[in-house]
Coordinates of N, CA, C and O in Angstrom, one line a residue:
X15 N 42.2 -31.6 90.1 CA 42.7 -30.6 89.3 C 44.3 -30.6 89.3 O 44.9 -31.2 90.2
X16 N 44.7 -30.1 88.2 CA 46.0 -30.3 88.2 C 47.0 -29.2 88.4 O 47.2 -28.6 87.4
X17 N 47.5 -28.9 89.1 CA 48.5 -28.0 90.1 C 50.2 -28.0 89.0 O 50.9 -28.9 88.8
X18 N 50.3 -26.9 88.7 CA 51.6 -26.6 87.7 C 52.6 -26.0 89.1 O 52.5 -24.9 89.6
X19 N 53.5 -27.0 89.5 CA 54.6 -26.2 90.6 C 56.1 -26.3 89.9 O 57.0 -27.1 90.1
X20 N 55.9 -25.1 88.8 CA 57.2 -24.6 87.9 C 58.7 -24.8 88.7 O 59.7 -25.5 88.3
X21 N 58.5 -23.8 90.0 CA 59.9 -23.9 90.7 C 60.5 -25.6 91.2 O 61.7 -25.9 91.1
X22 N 59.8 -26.3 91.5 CA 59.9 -27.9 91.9 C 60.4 -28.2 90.8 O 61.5 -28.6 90.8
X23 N 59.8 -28.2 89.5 CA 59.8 -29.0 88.4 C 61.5 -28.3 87.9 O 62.3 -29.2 87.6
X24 N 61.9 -27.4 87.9 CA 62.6 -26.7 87.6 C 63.8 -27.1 88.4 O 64.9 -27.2 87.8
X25 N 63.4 -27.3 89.8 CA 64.5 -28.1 90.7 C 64.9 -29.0 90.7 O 66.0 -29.3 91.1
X26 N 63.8 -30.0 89.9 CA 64.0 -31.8 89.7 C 65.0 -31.8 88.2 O 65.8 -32.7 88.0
X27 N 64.8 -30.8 87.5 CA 66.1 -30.9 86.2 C 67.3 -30.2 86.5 O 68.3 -30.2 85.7
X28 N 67.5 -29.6 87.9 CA 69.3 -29.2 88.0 C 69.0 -27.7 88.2 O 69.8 -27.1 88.8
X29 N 67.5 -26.8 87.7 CA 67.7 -25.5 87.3 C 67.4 -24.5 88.6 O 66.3 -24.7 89.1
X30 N 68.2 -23.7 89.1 CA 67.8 -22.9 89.8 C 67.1 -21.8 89.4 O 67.8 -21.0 88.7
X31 N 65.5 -21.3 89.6 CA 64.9 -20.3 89.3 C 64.7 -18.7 89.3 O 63.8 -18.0 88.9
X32 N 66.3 -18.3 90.3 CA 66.3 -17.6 90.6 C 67.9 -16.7 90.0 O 68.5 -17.6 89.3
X33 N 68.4 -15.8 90.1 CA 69.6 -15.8 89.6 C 70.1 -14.3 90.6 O 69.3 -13.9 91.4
X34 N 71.3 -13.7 90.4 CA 71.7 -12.9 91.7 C 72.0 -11.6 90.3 O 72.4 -11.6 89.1
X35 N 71.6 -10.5 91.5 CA 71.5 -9.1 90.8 C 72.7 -8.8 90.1 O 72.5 -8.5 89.0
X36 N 74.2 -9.0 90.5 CA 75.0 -9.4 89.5 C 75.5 -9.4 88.1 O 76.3 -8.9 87.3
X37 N 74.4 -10.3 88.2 CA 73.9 -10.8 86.4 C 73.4 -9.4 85.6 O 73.7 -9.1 84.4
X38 N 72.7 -8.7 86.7 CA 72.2 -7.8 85.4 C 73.0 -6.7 84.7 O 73.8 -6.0 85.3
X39 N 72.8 -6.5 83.3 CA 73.6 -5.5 82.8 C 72.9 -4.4 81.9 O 72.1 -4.8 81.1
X40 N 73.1 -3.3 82.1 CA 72.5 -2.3 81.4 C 72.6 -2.2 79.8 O 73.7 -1.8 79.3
X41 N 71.2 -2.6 79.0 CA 71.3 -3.2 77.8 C 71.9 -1.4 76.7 O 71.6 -0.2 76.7
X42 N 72.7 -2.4 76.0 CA 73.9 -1.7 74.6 C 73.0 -1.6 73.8 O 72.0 -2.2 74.2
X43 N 72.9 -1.2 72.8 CA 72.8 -1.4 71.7 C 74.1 -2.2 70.3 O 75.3 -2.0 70.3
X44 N 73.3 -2.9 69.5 CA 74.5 -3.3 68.8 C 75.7 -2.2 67.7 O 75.3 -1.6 66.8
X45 N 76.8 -2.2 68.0 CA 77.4 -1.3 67.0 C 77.4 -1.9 65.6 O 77.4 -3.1 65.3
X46 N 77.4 -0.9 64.7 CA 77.1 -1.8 63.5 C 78.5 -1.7 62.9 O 78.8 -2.4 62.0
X47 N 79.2 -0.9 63.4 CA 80.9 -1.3 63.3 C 81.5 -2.5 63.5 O 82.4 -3.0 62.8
X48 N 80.8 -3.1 64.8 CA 81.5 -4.8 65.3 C 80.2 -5.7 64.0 O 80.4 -6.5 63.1
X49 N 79.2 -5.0 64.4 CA 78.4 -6.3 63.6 C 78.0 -5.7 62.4 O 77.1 -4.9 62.5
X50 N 78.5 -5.8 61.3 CA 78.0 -5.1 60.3 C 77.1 -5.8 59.1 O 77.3 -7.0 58.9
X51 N 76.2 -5.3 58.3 CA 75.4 -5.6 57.6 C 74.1 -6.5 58.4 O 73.9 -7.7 58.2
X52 N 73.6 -5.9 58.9 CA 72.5 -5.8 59.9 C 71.0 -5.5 60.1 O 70.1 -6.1 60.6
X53 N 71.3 -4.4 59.3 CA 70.7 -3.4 58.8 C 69.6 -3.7 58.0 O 70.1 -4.3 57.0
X54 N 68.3 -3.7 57.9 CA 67.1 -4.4 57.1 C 67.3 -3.8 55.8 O 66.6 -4.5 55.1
X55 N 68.0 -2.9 54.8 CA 68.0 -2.8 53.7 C 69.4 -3.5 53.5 O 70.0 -2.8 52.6
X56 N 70.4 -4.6 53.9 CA 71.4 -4.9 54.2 C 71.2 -6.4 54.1 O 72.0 -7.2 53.6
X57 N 70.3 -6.7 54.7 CA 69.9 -8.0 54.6 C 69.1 -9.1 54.2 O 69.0 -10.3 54.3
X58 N 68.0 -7.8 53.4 CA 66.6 -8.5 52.4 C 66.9 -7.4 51.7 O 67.2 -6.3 52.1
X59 N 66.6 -8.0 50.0 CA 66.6 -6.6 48.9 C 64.9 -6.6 49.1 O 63.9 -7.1 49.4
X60 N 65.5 -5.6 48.7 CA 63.8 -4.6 48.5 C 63.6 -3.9 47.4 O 64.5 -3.0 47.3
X61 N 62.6 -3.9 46.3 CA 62.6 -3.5 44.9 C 62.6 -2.4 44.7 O 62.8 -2.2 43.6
X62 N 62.4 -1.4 45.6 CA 62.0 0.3 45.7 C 63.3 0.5 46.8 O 62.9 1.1 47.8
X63 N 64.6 0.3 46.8 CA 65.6 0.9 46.9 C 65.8 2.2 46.8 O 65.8 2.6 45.6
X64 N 65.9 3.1 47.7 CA 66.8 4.2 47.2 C 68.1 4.5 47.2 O 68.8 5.0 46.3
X65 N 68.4 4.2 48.6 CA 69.8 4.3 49.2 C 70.9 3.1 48.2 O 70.5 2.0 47.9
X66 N 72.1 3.7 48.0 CA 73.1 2.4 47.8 C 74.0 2.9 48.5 O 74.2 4.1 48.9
X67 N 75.0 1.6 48.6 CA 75.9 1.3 49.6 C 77.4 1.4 48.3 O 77.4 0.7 47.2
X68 N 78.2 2.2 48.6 CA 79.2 2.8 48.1 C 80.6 1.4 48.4 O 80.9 0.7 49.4
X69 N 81.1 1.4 47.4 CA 82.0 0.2 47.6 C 83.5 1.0 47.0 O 83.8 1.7 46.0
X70 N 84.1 0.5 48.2 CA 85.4 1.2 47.9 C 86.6 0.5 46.8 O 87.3 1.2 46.0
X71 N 86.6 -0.9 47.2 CA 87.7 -1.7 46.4 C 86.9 -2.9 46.5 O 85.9 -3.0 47.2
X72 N 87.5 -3.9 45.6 CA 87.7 -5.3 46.1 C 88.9 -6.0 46.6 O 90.0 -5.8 46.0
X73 N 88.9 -6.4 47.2 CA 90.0 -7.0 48.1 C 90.5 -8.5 47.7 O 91.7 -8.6 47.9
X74 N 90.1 -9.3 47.3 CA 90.3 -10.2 46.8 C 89.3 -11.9 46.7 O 88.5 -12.2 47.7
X75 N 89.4 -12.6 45.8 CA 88.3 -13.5 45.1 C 88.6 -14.8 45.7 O 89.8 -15.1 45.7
X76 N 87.8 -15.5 46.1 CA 87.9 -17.3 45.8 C 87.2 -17.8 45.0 O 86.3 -17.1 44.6
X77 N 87.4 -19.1 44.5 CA 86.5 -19.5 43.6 C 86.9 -19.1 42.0 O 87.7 -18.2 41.8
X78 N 86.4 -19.7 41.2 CA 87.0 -19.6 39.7 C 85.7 -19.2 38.9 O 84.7 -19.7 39.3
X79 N 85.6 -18.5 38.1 CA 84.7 -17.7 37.0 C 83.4 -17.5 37.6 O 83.5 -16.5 38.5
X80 N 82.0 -18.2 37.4 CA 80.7 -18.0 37.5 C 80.6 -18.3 38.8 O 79.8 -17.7 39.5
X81 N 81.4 -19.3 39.6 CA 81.5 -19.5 41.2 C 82.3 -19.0 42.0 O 82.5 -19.4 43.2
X82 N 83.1 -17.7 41.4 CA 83.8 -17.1 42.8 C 83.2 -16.3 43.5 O 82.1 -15.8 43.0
X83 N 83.7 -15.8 44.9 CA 82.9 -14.5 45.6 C 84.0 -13.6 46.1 O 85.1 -14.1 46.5
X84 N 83.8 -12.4 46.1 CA 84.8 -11.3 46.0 C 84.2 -10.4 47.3 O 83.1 -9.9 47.5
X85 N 85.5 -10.4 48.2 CA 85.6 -9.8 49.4 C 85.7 -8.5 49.1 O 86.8 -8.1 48.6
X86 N 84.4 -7.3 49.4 CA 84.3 -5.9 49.1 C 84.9 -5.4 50.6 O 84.7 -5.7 51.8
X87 N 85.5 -4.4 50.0 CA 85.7 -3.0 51.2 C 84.6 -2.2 51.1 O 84.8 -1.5 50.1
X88 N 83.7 -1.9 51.6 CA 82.9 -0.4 51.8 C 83.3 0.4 51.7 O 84.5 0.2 51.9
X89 N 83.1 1.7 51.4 CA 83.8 2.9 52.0 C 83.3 3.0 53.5 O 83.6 4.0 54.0
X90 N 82.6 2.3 54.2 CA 82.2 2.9 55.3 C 83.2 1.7 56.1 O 83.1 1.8 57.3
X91 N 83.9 1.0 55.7 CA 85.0 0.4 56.3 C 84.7 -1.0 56.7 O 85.4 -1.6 57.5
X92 N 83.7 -1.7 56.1 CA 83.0 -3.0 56.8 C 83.5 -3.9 55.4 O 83.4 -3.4 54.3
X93 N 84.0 -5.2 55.5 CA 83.7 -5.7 54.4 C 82.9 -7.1 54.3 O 82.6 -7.9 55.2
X94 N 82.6 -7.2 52.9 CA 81.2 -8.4 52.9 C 82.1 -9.7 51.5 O 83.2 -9.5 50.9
X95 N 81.6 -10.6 51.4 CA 81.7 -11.3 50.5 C 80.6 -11.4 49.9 O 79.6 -11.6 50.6
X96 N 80.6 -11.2 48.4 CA 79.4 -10.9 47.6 C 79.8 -12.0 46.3 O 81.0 -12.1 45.9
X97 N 78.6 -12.7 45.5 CA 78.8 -14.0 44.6 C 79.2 -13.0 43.2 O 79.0 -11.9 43.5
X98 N 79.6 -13.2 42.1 CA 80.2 -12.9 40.8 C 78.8 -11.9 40.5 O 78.9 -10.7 40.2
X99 N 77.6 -12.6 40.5 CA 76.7 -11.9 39.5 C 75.9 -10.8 40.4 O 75.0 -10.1 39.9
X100 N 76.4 -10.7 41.6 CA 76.1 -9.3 42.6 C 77.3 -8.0 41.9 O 77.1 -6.8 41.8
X101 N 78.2 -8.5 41.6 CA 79.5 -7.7 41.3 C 79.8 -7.3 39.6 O 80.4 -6.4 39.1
X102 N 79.3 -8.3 39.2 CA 79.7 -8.5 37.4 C 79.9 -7.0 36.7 O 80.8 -6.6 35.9
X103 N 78.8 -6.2 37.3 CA 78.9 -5.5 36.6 C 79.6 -4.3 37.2 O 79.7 -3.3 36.5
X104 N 80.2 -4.3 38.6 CA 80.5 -3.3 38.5 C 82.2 -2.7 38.2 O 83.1 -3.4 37.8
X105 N 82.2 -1.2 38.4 CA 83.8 -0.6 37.8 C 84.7 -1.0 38.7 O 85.8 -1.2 38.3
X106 N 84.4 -1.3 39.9 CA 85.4 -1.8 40.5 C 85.7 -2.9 40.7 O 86.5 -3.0 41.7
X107 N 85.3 -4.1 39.8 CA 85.3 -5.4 39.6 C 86.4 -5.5 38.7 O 87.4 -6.2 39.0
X108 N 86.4 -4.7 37.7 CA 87.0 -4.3 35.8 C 88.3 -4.0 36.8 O 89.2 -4.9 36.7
X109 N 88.6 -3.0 37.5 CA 89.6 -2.4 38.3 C 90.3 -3.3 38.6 O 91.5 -3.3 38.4
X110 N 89.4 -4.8 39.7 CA 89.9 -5.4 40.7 C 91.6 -5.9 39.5 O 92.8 -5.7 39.6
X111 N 90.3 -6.7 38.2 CA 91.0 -7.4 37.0 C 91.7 -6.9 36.5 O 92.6 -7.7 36.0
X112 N 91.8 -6.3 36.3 CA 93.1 -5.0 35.3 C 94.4 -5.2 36.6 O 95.6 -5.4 36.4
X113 N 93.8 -4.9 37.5 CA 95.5 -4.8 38.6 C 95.6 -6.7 38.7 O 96.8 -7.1 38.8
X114 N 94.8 -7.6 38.6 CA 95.5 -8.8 38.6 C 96.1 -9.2 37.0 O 96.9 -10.1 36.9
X115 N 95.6 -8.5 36.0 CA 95.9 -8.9 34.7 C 95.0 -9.4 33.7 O 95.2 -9.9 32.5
X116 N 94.0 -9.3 34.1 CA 92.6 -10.2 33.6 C 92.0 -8.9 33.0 O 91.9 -7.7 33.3
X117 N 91.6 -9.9 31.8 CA 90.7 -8.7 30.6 C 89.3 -9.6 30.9 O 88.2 -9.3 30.3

């Protein structure tokens, strides 16, 4: 029969199986301030949306026409980088353009 001795095997690669009380730390939750956009309606669309996410400014573009992406402010203070045709349509896109000079 074949005998599984984990801790041996475990010794023969370098690994000690054991670790000291130390280590342990009383588990956080994540802030969604440090980590933001997180959130399951944040990270897969979903066709039955209710909630939207309030956008304060844009902040500024890379990329030229149909391939740029435009760094949004939230109003909730987080910002994201979102592709042209996430943004096209919105007022605060028209806004960004008008303060750079672009019709």
């Amino acid at each position: 029969s074949y005998k599984l001795d984990l801790p041996s095997r475990l010794r023969q690669r370098g690994v000690h199986p054991v670790f000291h009380s130390s280590y342990l730390r009383i588990h956080v939750p994540n802030d969604d301030r440090l980590f933001p956009g997180r959130m399951e309606t944040q990270v897969a669309e979903f066709k039955e949306l209710e909630s939207e996410w309030a956008i304060d400014k844009v902040l500024m573009h890379s990329g030229r026409r149909a391939d740029s992406t435009f760094q949004i402010l939230w109003k909730s203070g987080d910002t994201t980088w979102l592709p042209y045709d996430r943004v096209a349509e919105l007022g605060v896109l028209k806004d960004y353009f008008t303060l750079l000079g672009i019709e």
